[in-house]
Amino acid sequence: MQQGLASAVKRQHEITPTEGGKLRIPRGFLTPGFITAATSLGHTYRVTGIEFANPGSHQGYFSALQVPFMLFGADDFAMARPNRGSRYSPMQMLENAADVDRATTETADCIRHHTGDLPGIGRLCSVIGELHDNVRAHADGAGFSMAQLWSYKGQYDVIEFAVVDAGKGFFRECQRRAVPGVTDHVSAIDWCLRKEHSTKDIDHEDFAQQQPEDAMGNPFGQATDVMYCHDGNHHQGLGLDQLMNLVRHYDGELWIASGDTLLSSTPATRAEYEFGSYAAVPHWQGVAIACRLKLSELGKNIEEEPLSDDVQSILDDLTF
Protein backbone atom coordinates (compact mmCIF):
# COMPACT_ATOMS: atom_id res chain seq x y z
CA MET A 1 0.00 0.00 0.00
CA GLN A 2 1.36 3.40 -0.98
CA GLN A 3 1.51 6.09 1.70
CA GLY A 4 1.72 9.59 0.24
CA LEU A 5 1.14 13.15 1.39
CA ALA A 6 -2.63 12.65 1.53
CA SER A 7 -2.17 9.65 3.85
CA ALA A 8 0.13 11.61 6.17
CA VAL A 9 -2.29 14.54 6.45
CA LYS A 10 -5.30 12.31 7.02
CA ARG A 11 -3.47 10.11 9.57
CA GLN A 12 -1.40 12.80 11.27
CA HIS A 13 -2.90 12.12 14.71
CA GLU A 14 -1.89 8.46 14.42
CA ILE A 15 1.63 9.40 13.33
CA THR A 16 2.20 11.78 16.28
CA PRO A 17 -0.41 11.06 18.97
CA THR A 18 1.29 12.87 21.87
CA GLU A 19 3.81 15.63 22.52
CA GLY A 20 7.22 14.16 23.24
CA GLY A 21 6.15 10.67 22.19
CA LYS A 22 7.36 8.58 19.29
CA LEU A 23 6.86 9.14 15.59
CA ARG A 24 4.82 6.17 14.32
CA ILE A 25 5.62 5.04 10.78
CA PRO A 26 3.12 2.60 9.22
CA ARG A 27 3.70 -0.17 6.70
CA GLY A 28 3.61 0.41 2.98
CA PHE A 29 5.61 2.17 0.30
CA LEU A 30 6.40 5.64 1.63
CA THR A 31 6.67 8.52 -0.83
CA PRO A 32 8.56 11.80 -0.21
CA GLY A 33 5.22 13.51 0.52
CA PHE A 34 4.55 11.16 3.42
CA ILE A 35 8.11 11.14 4.76
CA THR A 36 8.48 14.94 4.66
CA ALA A 37 5.09 15.49 6.33
CA ALA A 38 5.94 12.92 9.02
CA THR A 39 9.30 14.60 9.64
CA SER A 40 7.59 17.97 10.01
CA LEU A 41 5.11 16.47 12.48
CA GLY A 42 7.95 14.87 14.45
CA HIS A 43 9.73 18.22 14.67
CA THR A 44 6.56 20.08 15.72
CA TYR A 45 5.65 17.54 18.42
CA ARG A 46 9.27 17.15 19.62
CA VAL A 47 9.21 13.36 19.31
CA THR A 48 11.82 11.41 21.22
CA GLY A 49 12.08 8.44 18.87
CA ILE A 50 10.69 6.68 15.80
CA GLU A 51 8.56 3.53 15.97
CA PHE A 52 8.44 1.54 12.71
CA ALA A 53 5.66 -0.92 11.95
CA ASN A 54 8.10 -2.48 9.47
CA PRO A 55 11.62 -1.64 10.67
CA GLY A 56 13.28 -4.03 8.20
CA SER A 57 11.94 -1.98 5.31
CA HIS A 58 11.98 1.55 6.70
CA GLN A 59 14.52 2.04 9.49
CA GLY A 60 17.64 2.01 7.33
CA TYR A 61 15.84 4.00 4.65
CA PHE A 62 14.97 6.79 7.11
CA SER A 63 18.56 6.86 8.32
CA ALA A 64 19.85 7.15 4.74
CA LEU A 65 17.46 10.08 4.20
CA GLN A 66 18.81 11.80 7.35
CA VAL A 67 15.43 11.88 9.09
CA PRO A 68 16.85 10.89 12.53
CA PHE A 69 19.59 13.48 12.03
CA MET A 70 17.00 16.20 11.32
CA LEU A 71 14.91 15.24 14.35
CA PHE A 72 17.52 14.23 16.93
CA GLY A 73 20.84 15.60 15.64
CA ALA A 74 22.50 12.20 15.29
CA ASP A 75 23.38 10.59 11.95
CA ASP A 76 23.13 6.86 12.62
CA PHE A 77 23.74 5.76 9.01
CA ALA A 78 27.13 4.08 8.91
CA MET A 79 27.38 3.42 5.16
CA ALA A 80 28.12 5.67 2.19
CA ARG A 81 25.27 7.30 0.29
CA PRO A 82 26.19 6.57 -3.36
CA ASN A 83 22.68 7.33 -4.69
CA ARG A 84 22.50 10.77 -3.12
CA GLY A 85 22.12 13.35 -5.86
CA SER A 86 20.98 10.78 -8.41
CA ARG A 87 18.16 8.69 -6.94
CA TYR A 88 17.25 10.97 -4.04
CA SER A 89 18.02 14.18 -2.23
CA PRO A 90 17.97 13.68 1.56
CA MET A 91 15.80 15.45 4.07
CA GLN A 92 16.77 19.09 4.50
CA MET A 93 15.59 21.56 7.13
CA LEU A 94 14.76 24.97 5.63
CA GLU A 95 15.69 27.49 8.31
CA ASN A 96 18.11 29.86 6.61
CA ALA A 97 19.51 30.92 3.24
CA ALA A 98 22.20 28.22 3.22
CA ASP A 99 19.54 25.54 3.84
CA VAL A 100 17.43 26.87 0.96
CA ASP A 101 20.39 26.87 -1.43
CA ARG A 102 21.50 23.39 -0.36
CA ALA A 103 18.01 21.86 -0.70
CA THR A 104 17.44 23.49 -4.08
CA THR A 105 20.84 22.40 -5.40
CA GLU A 106 20.38 18.80 -4.24
CA THR A 107 16.89 18.48 -5.73
CA ALA A 108 17.99 20.14 -8.99
CA ASP A 109 21.01 17.80 -9.20
CA CYS A 110 18.72 14.81 -8.75
CA ILE A 111 16.49 15.97 -11.63
CA ARG A 112 19.30 17.01 -13.96
CA HIS A 113 21.14 13.71 -13.38
CA HIS A 114 18.37 12.07 -15.43
CA THR A 115 17.27 14.88 -17.73
CA GLY A 116 20.29 17.07 -18.37
CA ASP A 117 19.25 20.52 -19.56
CA LEU A 118 16.13 19.64 -21.52
CA PRO A 119 13.83 22.59 -22.29
CA GLY A 120 11.89 23.63 -19.21
CA ILE A 121 14.20 21.95 -16.68
CA GLY A 122 15.75 25.27 -15.68
CA ARG A 123 12.30 26.69 -15.05
CA LEU A 124 11.28 23.63 -13.01
CA CYS A 125 14.40 23.90 -10.85
CA SER A 126 13.89 27.63 -10.29
CA VAL A 127 10.28 26.97 -9.23
CA ILE A 128 11.50 24.37 -6.72
CA GLY A 129 13.92 26.96 -5.37
CA GLU A 130 11.05 29.41 -5.05
CA LEU A 131 9.01 26.87 -3.07
CA HIS A 132 11.94 26.46 -0.69
CA ASP A 133 12.19 30.25 -0.34
CA ASN A 134 8.44 30.43 0.32
CA VAL A 135 8.94 28.30 3.43
CA ARG A 136 11.63 30.59 4.72
CA ALA A 137 9.62 33.71 3.92
CA HIS A 138 6.30 32.60 5.40
CA ALA A 139 6.73 29.70 7.84
CA ASP A 140 6.94 30.37 11.56
CA GLY A 141 8.37 26.92 12.19
CA ALA A 142 11.09 25.08 10.32
CA GLY A 143 10.22 23.55 6.98
CA PHE A 144 11.51 20.36 5.39
CA SER A 145 12.24 19.17 1.88
CA MET A 146 13.32 15.99 0.07
CA ALA A 147 13.04 14.27 -3.32
CA GLN A 148 13.21 10.71 -4.59
CA LEU A 149 13.13 8.87 -7.90
CA TRP A 150 11.63 5.38 -8.22
CA SER A 151 10.06 3.00 -10.72
CA TYR A 152 6.28 3.27 -10.47
CA LYS A 153 4.89 -0.27 -10.48
CA GLY A 154 7.78 -1.24 -12.73
CA GLN A 155 6.22 0.70 -15.61
CA TYR A 156 7.99 4.07 -15.65
CA ASP A 157 10.29 6.23 -13.54
CA VAL A 158 8.87 9.10 -11.52
CA ILE A 159 10.42 11.76 -9.37
CA GLU A 160 8.56 13.25 -6.42
CA PHE A 161 9.68 16.25 -4.41
CA ALA A 162 7.96 17.52 -1.29
CA VAL A 163 8.14 20.75 0.70
CA VAL A 164 6.34 20.91 4.05
CA ASP A 165 6.17 23.49 6.83
CA ALA A 166 4.32 24.17 10.07
CA GLY A 167 3.80 27.89 9.51
CA LYS A 168 0.70 30.05 9.18
CA GLY A 169 -0.80 28.40 6.12
CA PHE A 170 -2.40 30.04 3.10
CA PHE A 171 -5.63 31.18 4.76
CA ARG A 172 -3.97 33.09 7.61
CA GLU A 173 -1.54 34.71 5.17
CA CYS A 174 -4.44 35.82 2.96
CA GLN A 175 -6.34 37.11 5.99
CA ARG A 176 -3.29 39.11 7.03
CA ARG A 177 -3.27 40.74 3.62
CA ALA A 178 -7.09 41.12 3.60
CA VAL A 179 -7.37 39.40 0.21
CA PRO A 180 -10.91 39.93 -1.17
CA GLY A 181 -12.98 36.79 -1.67
CA VAL A 182 -10.81 34.48 0.43
CA THR A 183 -13.13 33.16 3.11
CA ASP A 184 -11.82 29.66 3.86
CA HIS A 185 -8.94 27.29 3.18
CA VAL A 186 -10.32 26.17 -0.20
CA SER A 187 -10.51 29.71 -1.56
CA ALA A 188 -7.07 30.48 -0.05
CA ILE A 189 -5.42 27.58 -1.91
CA ASP A 190 -7.26 28.55 -5.09
CA TRP A 191 -6.13 32.20 -4.77
CA CYS A 192 -2.49 31.23 -4.22
CA LEU A 193 -2.51 29.08 -7.37
CA ARG A 194 -3.58 32.00 -9.56
CA LYS A 195 -1.07 33.78 -11.76
CA GLU A 196 0.94 36.53 -10.04
CA HIS A 197 -0.86 36.05 -6.71
CA SER A 198 1.49 36.09 -3.75
CA THR A 199 1.44 36.95 -0.06
CA LYS A 200 5.03 38.17 -0.11
CA ASP A 201 6.08 41.66 1.03
CA ILE A 202 3.28 42.08 3.53
CA ASP A 203 5.31 41.95 6.72
CA HIS A 204 6.19 45.66 6.67
CA GLU A 205 5.17 49.09 5.48
CA ASP A 206 6.50 50.43 2.19
CA PHE A 207 8.79 52.87 4.02
CA ALA A 208 10.01 50.47 6.69
CA GLN A 209 13.61 50.77 7.88
CA GLN A 210 15.86 47.85 6.99
CA GLN A 211 18.30 45.91 9.13
CA PRO A 212 19.88 42.44 8.95
CA GLU A 213 17.77 39.44 9.99
CA ASP A 214 20.19 38.63 12.85
CA ALA A 215 20.13 42.17 14.26
CA MET A 216 19.39 42.50 17.98
CA GLY A 217 16.55 44.85 18.89
CA ASN A 218 15.22 47.84 16.97
CA PRO A 219 17.60 50.84 16.97
CA PHE A 220 14.95 53.01 15.29
CA GLY A 221 12.56 52.83 18.24
CA GLN A 222 9.34 50.90 18.78
CA ALA A 223 7.27 53.39 16.78
CA THR A 224 9.24 52.72 13.59
CA ASP A 225 8.35 49.74 11.41
CA VAL A 226 11.33 47.52 10.58
CA MET A 227 11.90 45.11 7.70
CA TYR A 228 14.51 42.44 8.40
CA CYS A 229 16.63 41.82 5.31
CA HIS A 230 16.87 38.09 4.60
CA ASP A 231 20.35 37.80 3.19
CA GLY A 232 20.28 35.26 0.36
CA ASN A 233 16.48 34.95 0.30
CA HIS A 234 15.50 35.58 -3.31
CA HIS A 235 11.77 34.96 -2.75
CA GLN A 236 9.88 36.50 -5.65
CA GLY A 237 6.38 35.05 -5.12
CA LEU A 238 6.53 33.19 -8.45
CA GLY A 239 6.23 29.59 -7.32
CA LEU A 240 2.77 28.05 -7.10
CA ASP A 241 1.13 29.21 -10.31
CA GLN A 242 4.23 28.22 -12.31
CA LEU A 243 4.35 24.86 -10.54
CA MET A 244 0.70 24.28 -11.43
CA ASN A 245 1.41 25.15 -15.07
CA LEU A 246 4.36 22.75 -15.19
CA VAL A 247 2.31 19.96 -13.59
CA ARG A 248 -0.33 20.48 -16.28
CA HIS A 249 2.23 20.48 -19.11
CA TYR A 250 3.98 17.39 -17.76
CA ASP A 251 0.70 15.57 -17.03
CA GLY A 252 1.89 15.20 -13.45
CA GLU A 253 0.33 15.00 -10.00
CA LEU A 254 0.28 17.62 -7.26
CA TRP A 255 -1.02 17.53 -3.69
CA ILE A 256 -1.38 20.64 -1.52
CA ALA A 257 -2.65 20.62 2.07
CA SER A 258 -3.26 23.73 4.15
CA GLY A 259 -5.62 24.11 7.08
CA ASP A 260 -8.60 21.78 6.78
CA THR A 261 -8.28 21.28 3.01
CA LEU A 262 -6.36 18.95 0.67
CA LEU A 263 -6.13 19.64 -3.07
CA SER A 264 -5.44 16.58 -5.24
CA SER A 265 -4.47 17.61 -8.74
CA THR A 266 -4.13 14.65 -11.12
CA PRO A 267 -4.90 14.22 -14.82
CA ALA A 268 -8.25 12.71 -13.83
CA THR A 269 -9.29 15.38 -11.31
CA ARG A 270 -8.10 18.25 -13.53
CA ALA A 271 -10.32 16.92 -16.31
CA GLU A 272 -13.33 17.57 -14.07
CA TYR A 273 -12.18 20.65 -12.15
CA GLU A 274 -9.80 23.52 -12.91
CA PHE A 275 -7.04 22.71 -10.45
CA GLY A 276 -8.28 19.37 -9.12
CA SER A 277 -10.53 18.07 -6.36
CA TYR A 278 -10.69 19.45 -2.81
CA ALA A 279 -11.31 17.29 0.26
CA ALA A 280 -11.76 18.05 3.94
CA VAL A 281 -8.94 16.72 6.14
CA PRO A 282 -7.83 17.05 9.78
CA HIS A 283 -6.36 20.53 10.22
CA TRP A 284 -2.80 20.78 8.91
CA GLN A 285 -0.79 23.52 10.56
CA GLY A 286 1.04 25.22 7.70
CA VAL A 287 1.43 24.11 4.09
CA ALA A 288 2.34 20.70 2.70
CA ILE A 289 3.16 20.24 -1.01
CA ALA A 290 4.14 17.11 -2.94
CA CYS A 291 4.68 17.00 -6.70
CA ARG A 292 5.17 13.81 -8.76
CA LEU A 293 6.36 13.87 -12.38
CA LYS A 294 7.20 11.16 -14.92
CA LEU A 295 10.80 11.43 -16.06
CA SER A 296 9.72 10.55 -19.60
CA GLU A 297 7.50 13.66 -19.68
CA LEU A 298 10.09 16.16 -18.48
CA GLY A 299 11.07 18.52 -21.25
CA LYS A 300 8.05 17.73 -23.42
CA ASN A 301 5.75 20.51 -24.62
CA ILE A 302 7.89 23.09 -22.85
CA GLU A 303 9.88 25.89 -24.40
CA GLU A 304 12.54 27.37 -22.18
CA GLU A 305 11.60 31.00 -21.52
CA PRO A 306 14.25 33.65 -20.93
CA LEU A 307 14.80 34.00 -17.20
CA SER A 308 14.28 37.30 -15.46
CA ASP A 309 17.33 39.00 -13.96
CA ASP A 310 16.11 38.10 -10.45
CA VAL A 311 15.66 34.40 -11.22
CA GLN A 312 18.94 34.27 -13.16
CA SER A 313 20.74 35.69 -10.13
CA ILE A 314 19.34 32.84 -8.04
CA LEU A 315 20.68 30.24 -10.46
CA ASP A 316 24.03 32.04 -10.67
CA ASP A 317 24.28 31.88 -6.86
CA LEU A 318 23.57 28.15 -6.93
CA THR A 319 26.23 27.31 -9.50
CA PHE A 320 29.64 27.45 -7.91
CSV table of C-alpha atoms in Angstrom, one decimal:
chain,number,residue,atom,x,y,z
A,1,MET,CA,0.0,0.0,0.0
A,2,GLN,CA,1.4,3.4,-1.0
A,3,GLN,CA,1.5,6.1,1.7
A,4,GLY,CA,1.7,9.6,0.2
A,5,LEU,CA,1.1,13.2,1.4
A,6,ALA,CA,-2.6,12.7,1.5
A,7,SER,CA,-2.2,9.7,3.8
A,8,ALA,CA,0.1,11.6,6.2
A,9,VAL,CA,-2.3,14.5,6.4
A,10,LYS,CA,-5.3,12.3,7.0
A,11,ARG,CA,-3.5,10.1,9.6
A,12,GLN,CA,-1.4,12.8,11.3
A,13,HIS,CA,-2.9,12.1,14.7
A,14,GLU,CA,-1.9,8.5,14.4
A,15,ILE,CA,1.6,9.4,13.3
A,16,THR,CA,2.2,11.8,16.3
A,17,PRO,CA,-0.4,11.1,19.0
A,18,THR,CA,1.3,12.9,21.9
A,19,GLU,CA,3.8,15.6,22.5
A,20,GLY,CA,7.2,14.2,23.2
A,21,GLY,CA,6.1,10.7,22.2
A,22,LYS,CA,7.4,8.6,19.3
A,23,LEU,CA,6.9,9.1,15.6
A,24,ARG,CA,4.8,6.2,14.3
A,25,ILE,CA,5.6,5.0,10.8
A,26,PRO,CA,3.1,2.6,9.2
A,27,ARG,CA,3.7,-0.2,6.7
A,28,GLY,CA,3.6,0.4,3.0
A,29,PHE,CA,5.6,2.2,0.3
A,30,LEU,CA,6.4,5.6,1.6
A,31,THR,CA,6.7,8.5,-0.8
A,32,PRO,CA,8.6,11.8,-0.2
A,33,GLY,CA,5.2,13.5,0.5
A,34,PHE,CA,4.6,11.2,3.4
A,35,ILE,CA,8.1,11.1,4.8
A,36,THR,CA,8.5,14.9,4.7
A,37,ALA,CA,5.1,15.5,6.3
A,38,ALA,CA,5.9,12.9,9.0
A,39,THR,CA,9.3,14.6,9.6
A,40,SER,CA,7.6,18.0,10.0
A,41,LEU,CA,5.1,16.5,12.5
A,42,GLY,CA,7.9,14.9,14.4
A,43,HIS,CA,9.7,18.2,14.7
A,44,THR,CA,6.6,20.1,15.7
A,45,TYR,CA,5.7,17.5,18.4
A,46,ARG,CA,9.3,17.1,19.6
A,47,VAL,CA,9.2,13.4,19.3
A,48,THR,CA,11.8,11.4,21.2
A,49,GLY,CA,12.1,8.4,18.9
A,50,ILE,CA,10.7,6.7,15.8
A,51,GLU,CA,8.6,3.5,16.0
A,52,PHE,CA,8.4,1.5,12.7
A,53,ALA,CA,5.7,-0.9,11.9
A,54,ASN,CA,8.1,-2.5,9.5
A,55,PRO,CA,11.6,-1.6,10.7
A,56,GLY,CA,13.3,-4.0,8.2
A,57,SER,CA,11.9,-2.0,5.3
A,58,HIS,CA,12.0,1.5,6.7
A,59,GLN,CA,14.5,2.0,9.5
A,60,GLY,CA,17.6,2.0,7.3
A,61,TYR,CA,15.8,4.0,4.6
A,62,PHE,CA,15.0,6.8,7.1
A,63,SER,CA,18.6,6.9,8.3
A,64,ALA,CA,19.9,7.2,4.7
A,65,LEU,CA,17.5,10.1,4.2
A,66,GLN,CA,18.8,11.8,7.4
A,67,VAL,CA,15.4,11.9,9.1
A,68,PRO,CA,16.9,10.9,12.5
A,69,PHE,CA,19.6,13.5,12.0
A,70,MET,CA,17.0,16.2,11.3
A,71,LEU,CA,14.9,15.2,14.4
A,72,PHE,CA,17.5,14.2,16.9
A,73,GLY,CA,20.8,15.6,15.6
A,74,ALA,CA,22.5,12.2,15.3
A,75,ASP,CA,23.4,10.6,11.9
A,76,ASP,CA,23.1,6.9,12.6
A,77,PHE,CA,23.7,5.8,9.0
A,78,ALA,CA,27.1,4.1,8.9
A,79,MET,CA,27.4,3.4,5.2
A,80,ALA,CA,28.1,5.7,2.2
A,81,ARG,CA,25.3,7.3,0.3
A,82,PRO,CA,26.2,6.6,-3.4
A,83,ASN,CA,22.7,7.3,-4.7
A,84,ARG,CA,22.5,10.8,-3.1
A,85,GLY,CA,22.1,13.4,-5.9
A,86,SER,CA,21.0,10.8,-8.4
A,87,ARG,CA,18.2,8.7,-6.9
A,88,TYR,CA,17.3,11.0,-4.0
A,89,SER,CA,18.0,14.2,-2.2
A,90,PRO,CA,18.0,13.7,1.6
A,91,MET,CA,15.8,15.5,4.1
A,92,GLN,CA,16.8,19.1,4.5
A,93,MET,CA,15.6,21.6,7.1
A,94,LEU,CA,14.8,25.0,5.6
A,95,GLU,CA,15.7,27.5,8.3
A,96,ASN,CA,18.1,29.9,6.6
A,97,ALA,CA,19.5,30.9,3.2
A,98,ALA,CA,22.2,28.2,3.2
A,99,ASP,CA,19.5,25.5,3.8
A,100,VAL,CA,17.4,26.9,1.0
A,101,ASP,CA,20.4,26.9,-1.4
A,102,ARG,CA,21.5,23.4,-0.4
A,103,ALA,CA,18.0,21.9,-0.7
A,104,THR,CA,17.4,23.5,-4.1
A,105,THR,CA,20.8,22.4,-5.4
A,106,GLU,CA,20.4,18.8,-4.2
A,107,THR,CA,16.9,18.5,-5.7
A,108,ALA,CA,18.0,20.1,-9.0
A,109,ASP,CA,21.0,17.8,-9.2
A,110,CYS,CA,18.7,14.8,-8.7
A,111,ILE,CA,16.5,16.0,-11.6
A,112,ARG,CA,19.3,17.0,-14.0
A,113,HIS,CA,21.1,13.7,-13.4
A,114,HIS,CA,18.4,12.1,-15.4
A,115,THR,CA,17.3,14.9,-17.7
A,116,GLY,CA,20.3,17.1,-18.4
A,117,ASP,CA,19.2,20.5,-19.6
A,118,LEU,CA,16.1,19.6,-21.5
A,119,PRO,CA,13.8,22.6,-22.3
A,120,GLY,CA,11.9,23.6,-19.2
A,121,ILE,CA,14.2,22.0,-16.7
A,122,GLY,CA,15.8,25.3,-15.7
A,123,ARG,CA,12.3,26.7,-15.0
A,124,LEU,CA,11.3,23.6,-13.0
A,125,CYS,CA,14.4,23.9,-10.8
A,126,SER,CA,13.9,27.6,-10.3
A,127,VAL,CA,10.3,27.0,-9.2
A,128,ILE,CA,11.5,24.4,-6.7
A,129,GLY,CA,13.9,27.0,-5.4
A,130,GLU,CA,11.1,29.4,-5.1
A,131,LEU,CA,9.0,26.9,-3.1
A,132,HIS,CA,11.9,26.5,-0.7
A,133,ASP,CA,12.2,30.2,-0.3
A,134,ASN,CA,8.4,30.4,0.3
A,135,VAL,CA,8.9,28.3,3.4
A,136,ARG,CA,11.6,30.6,4.7
A,137,ALA,CA,9.6,33.7,3.9
A,138,HIS,CA,6.3,32.6,5.4
A,139,ALA,CA,6.7,29.7,7.8
A,140,ASP,CA,6.9,30.4,11.6
A,141,GLY,CA,8.4,26.9,12.2
A,142,ALA,CA,11.1,25.1,10.3
A,143,GLY,CA,10.2,23.6,7.0
A,144,PHE,CA,11.5,20.4,5.4
A,145,SER,CA,12.2,19.2,1.9
A,146,MET,CA,13.3,16.0,0.1
A,147,ALA,CA,13.0,14.3,-3.3
A,148,GLN,CA,13.2,10.7,-4.6
A,149,LEU,CA,13.1,8.9,-7.9
A,150,TRP,CA,11.6,5.4,-8.2
A,151,SER,CA,10.1,3.0,-10.7
A,152,TYR,CA,6.3,3.3,-10.5
A,153,LYS,CA,4.9,-0.3,-10.5
A,154,GLY,CA,7.8,-1.2,-12.7
A,155,GLN,CA,6.2,0.7,-15.6
A,156,TYR,CA,8.0,4.1,-15.7
A,157,ASP,CA,10.3,6.2,-13.5
A,158,VAL,CA,8.9,9.1,-11.5
A,159,ILE,CA,10.4,11.8,-9.4
A,160,GLU,CA,8.6,13.2,-6.4
A,161,PHE,CA,9.7,16.2,-4.4
A,162,ALA,CA,8.0,17.5,-1.3
A,163,VAL,CA,8.1,20.7,0.7
A,164,VAL,CA,6.3,20.9,4.0
A,165,ASP,CA,6.2,23.5,6.8
A,166,ALA,CA,4.3,24.2,10.1
A,167,GLY,CA,3.8,27.9,9.5
A,168,LYS,CA,0.7,30.1,9.2
A,169,GLY,CA,-0.8,28.4,6.1
A,170,PHE,CA,-2.4,30.0,3.1
A,171,PHE,CA,-5.6,31.2,4.8
A,172,ARG,CA,-4.0,33.1,7.6
A,173,GLU,CA,-1.5,34.7,5.2
A,174,CYS,CA,-4.4,35.8,3.0
A,175,GLN,CA,-6.3,37.1,6.0
A,176,ARG,CA,-3.3,39.1,7.0
A,177,ARG,CA,-3.3,40.7,3.6
A,178,ALA,CA,-7.1,41.1,3.6
A,179,VAL,CA,-7.4,39.4,0.2
A,180,PRO,CA,-10.9,39.9,-1.2
A,181,GLY,CA,-13.0,36.8,-1.7
A,182,VAL,CA,-10.8,34.5,0.4
A,183,THR,CA,-13.1,33.2,3.1
A,184,ASP,CA,-11.8,29.7,3.9
A,185,HIS,CA,-8.9,27.3,3.2
A,186,VAL,CA,-10.3,26.2,-0.2
A,187,SER,CA,-10.5,29.7,-1.6
A,188,ALA,CA,-7.1,30.5,-0.1
A,189,ILE,CA,-5.4,27.6,-1.9
A,190,ASP,CA,-7.3,28.6,-5.1
A,191,TRP,CA,-6.1,32.2,-4.8
A,192,CYS,CA,-2.5,31.2,-4.2
A,193,LEU,CA,-2.5,29.1,-7.4
A,194,ARG,CA,-3.6,32.0,-9.6
A,195,LYS,CA,-1.1,33.8,-11.8
A,196,GLU,CA,0.9,36.5,-10.0
A,197,HIS,CA,-0.9,36.0,-6.7
A,198,SER,CA,1.5,36.1,-3.7
A,199,THR,CA,1.4,37.0,-0.1
A,200,LYS,CA,5.0,38.2,-0.1
A,201,ASP,CA,6.1,41.7,1.0
A,202,ILE,CA,3.3,42.1,3.5
A,203,ASP,CA,5.3,42.0,6.7
A,204,HIS,CA,6.2,45.7,6.7
A,205,GLU,CA,5.2,49.1,5.5
A,206,ASP,CA,6.5,50.4,2.2
A,207,PHE,CA,8.8,52.9,4.0
A,208,ALA,CA,10.0,50.5,6.7
A,209,GLN,CA,13.6,50.8,7.9
A,210,GLN,CA,15.9,47.8,7.0
A,211,GLN,CA,18.3,45.9,9.1
A,212,PRO,CA,19.9,42.4,8.9
A,213,GLU,CA,17.8,39.4,10.0
A,214,ASP,CA,20.2,38.6,12.8
A,215,ALA,CA,20.1,42.2,14.3
A,216,MET,CA,19.4,42.5,18.0
A,217,GLY,CA,16.6,44.9,18.9
A,218,ASN,CA,15.2,47.8,17.0
A,219,PRO,CA,17.6,50.8,17.0
A,220,PHE,CA,15.0,53.0,15.3
A,221,GLY,CA,12.6,52.8,18.2
A,222,GLN,CA,9.3,50.9,18.8
A,223,ALA,CA,7.3,53.4,16.8
A,224,THR,CA,9.2,52.7,13.6
A,225,ASP,CA,8.3,49.7,11.4
A,226,VAL,CA,11.3,47.5,10.6
A,227,MET,CA,11.9,45.1,7.7
A,228,TYR,CA,14.5,42.4,8.4
A,229,CYS,CA,16.6,41.8,5.3
A,230,HIS,CA,16.9,38.1,4.6
A,231,ASP,CA,20.4,37.8,3.2
A,232,GLY,CA,20.3,35.3,0.4
A,233,ASN,CA,16.5,34.9,0.3
A,234,HIS,CA,15.5,35.6,-3.3
A,235,HIS,CA,11.8,35.0,-2.7
A,236,GLN,CA,9.9,36.5,-5.7
A,237,GLY,CA,6.4,35.0,-5.1
A,238,LEU,CA,6.5,33.2,-8.4
A,239,GLY,CA,6.2,29.6,-7.3
A,240,LEU,CA,2.8,28.0,-7.1
A,241,ASP,CA,1.1,29.2,-10.3
A,242,GLN,CA,4.2,28.2,-12.3
A,243,LEU,CA,4.3,24.9,-10.5
A,244,MET,CA,0.7,24.3,-11.4
A,245,ASN,CA,1.4,25.2,-15.1
A,246,LEU,CA,4.4,22.7,-15.2
A,247,VAL,CA,2.3,20.0,-13.6
A,248,ARG,CA,-0.3,20.5,-16.3
A,249,HIS,CA,2.2,20.5,-19.1
A,250,TYR,CA,4.0,17.4,-17.8
A,251,ASP,CA,0.7,15.6,-17.0
A,252,GLY,CA,1.9,15.2,-13.4
A,253,GLU,CA,0.3,15.0,-10.0
A,254,LEU,CA,0.3,17.6,-7.3
A,255,TRP,CA,-1.0,17.5,-3.7
A,256,ILE,CA,-1.4,20.6,-1.5
A,257,ALA,CA,-2.7,20.6,2.1
A,258,SER,CA,-3.3,23.7,4.1
A,259,GLY,CA,-5.6,24.1,7.1
A,260,ASP,CA,-8.6,21.8,6.8
A,261,THR,CA,-8.3,21.3,3.0
A,262,LEU,CA,-6.4,19.0,0.7
A,263,LEU,CA,-6.1,19.6,-3.1
A,264,SER,CA,-5.4,16.6,-5.2
A,265,SER,CA,-4.5,17.6,-8.7
A,266,THR,CA,-4.1,14.7,-11.1
A,267,PRO,CA,-4.9,14.2,-14.8
A,268,ALA,CA,-8.3,12.7,-13.8
A,269,THR,CA,-9.3,15.4,-11.3
A,270,ARG,CA,-8.1,18.3,-13.5
A,271,ALA,CA,-10.3,16.9,-16.3
A,272,GLU,CA,-13.3,17.6,-14.1
A,273,TYR,CA,-12.2,20.7,-12.2
A,274,GLU,CA,-9.8,23.5,-12.9
A,275,PHE,CA,-7.0,22.7,-10.4
A,276,GLY,CA,-8.3,19.4,-9.1
A,277,SER,CA,-10.5,18.1,-6.4
A,278,TYR,CA,-10.7,19.4,-2.8
A,279,ALA,CA,-11.3,17.3,0.3
A,280,ALA,CA,-11.8,18.0,3.9
A,281,VAL,CA,-8.9,16.7,6.1
A,282,PRO,CA,-7.8,17.0,9.8
A,283,HIS,CA,-6.4,20.5,10.2
A,284,TRP,CA,-2.8,20.8,8.9
A,285,GLN,CA,-0.8,23.5,10.6
A,286,GLY,CA,1.0,25.2,7.7
A,287,VAL,CA,1.4,24.1,4.1
A,288,ALA,CA,2.3,20.7,2.7
A,289,ILE,CA,3.2,20.2,-1.0
A,290,ALA,CA,4.1,17.1,-2.9
A,291,CYS,CA,4.7,17.0,-6.7
A,292,ARG,CA,5.2,13.8,-8.8
A,293,LEU,CA,6.4,13.9,-12.4
A,294,LYS,CA,7.2,11.2,-14.9
A,295,LEU,CA,10.8,11.4,-16.1
A,296,SER,CA,9.7,10.6,-19.6
A,297,GLU,CA,7.5,13.7,-19.7
A,298,LEU,CA,10.1,16.2,-18.5
A,299,GLY,CA,11.1,18.5,-21.3
A,300,LYS,CA,8.0,17.7,-23.4
A,301,ASN,CA,5.8,20.5,-24.6
A,302,ILE,CA,7.9,23.1,-22.8
A,303,GLU,CA,9.9,25.9,-24.4
A,304,GLU,CA,12.5,27.4,-22.2
A,305,GLU,CA,11.6,31.0,-21.5
A,306,PRO,CA,14.3,33.6,-20.9
A,307,LEU,CA,14.8,34.0,-17.2
A,308,SER,CA,14.3,37.3,-15.5
A,309,ASP,CA,17.3,39.0,-14.0
A,310,ASP,CA,16.1,38.1,-10.4
A,311,VAL,CA,15.7,34.4,-11.2
A,312,GLN,CA,18.9,34.3,-13.2
A,313,SER,CA,20.7,35.7,-10.1
A,314,ILE,CA,19.3,32.8,-8.0
A,315,LEU,CA,20.7,30.2,-10.5
A,316,ASP,CA,24.0,32.0,-10.7
A,317,ASP,CA,24.3,31.9,-6.9
A,318,LEU,CA,23.6,28.1,-6.9
A,319,THR,CA,26.2,27.3,-9.5
A,320,PHE,CA,29.6,27.4,-7.9
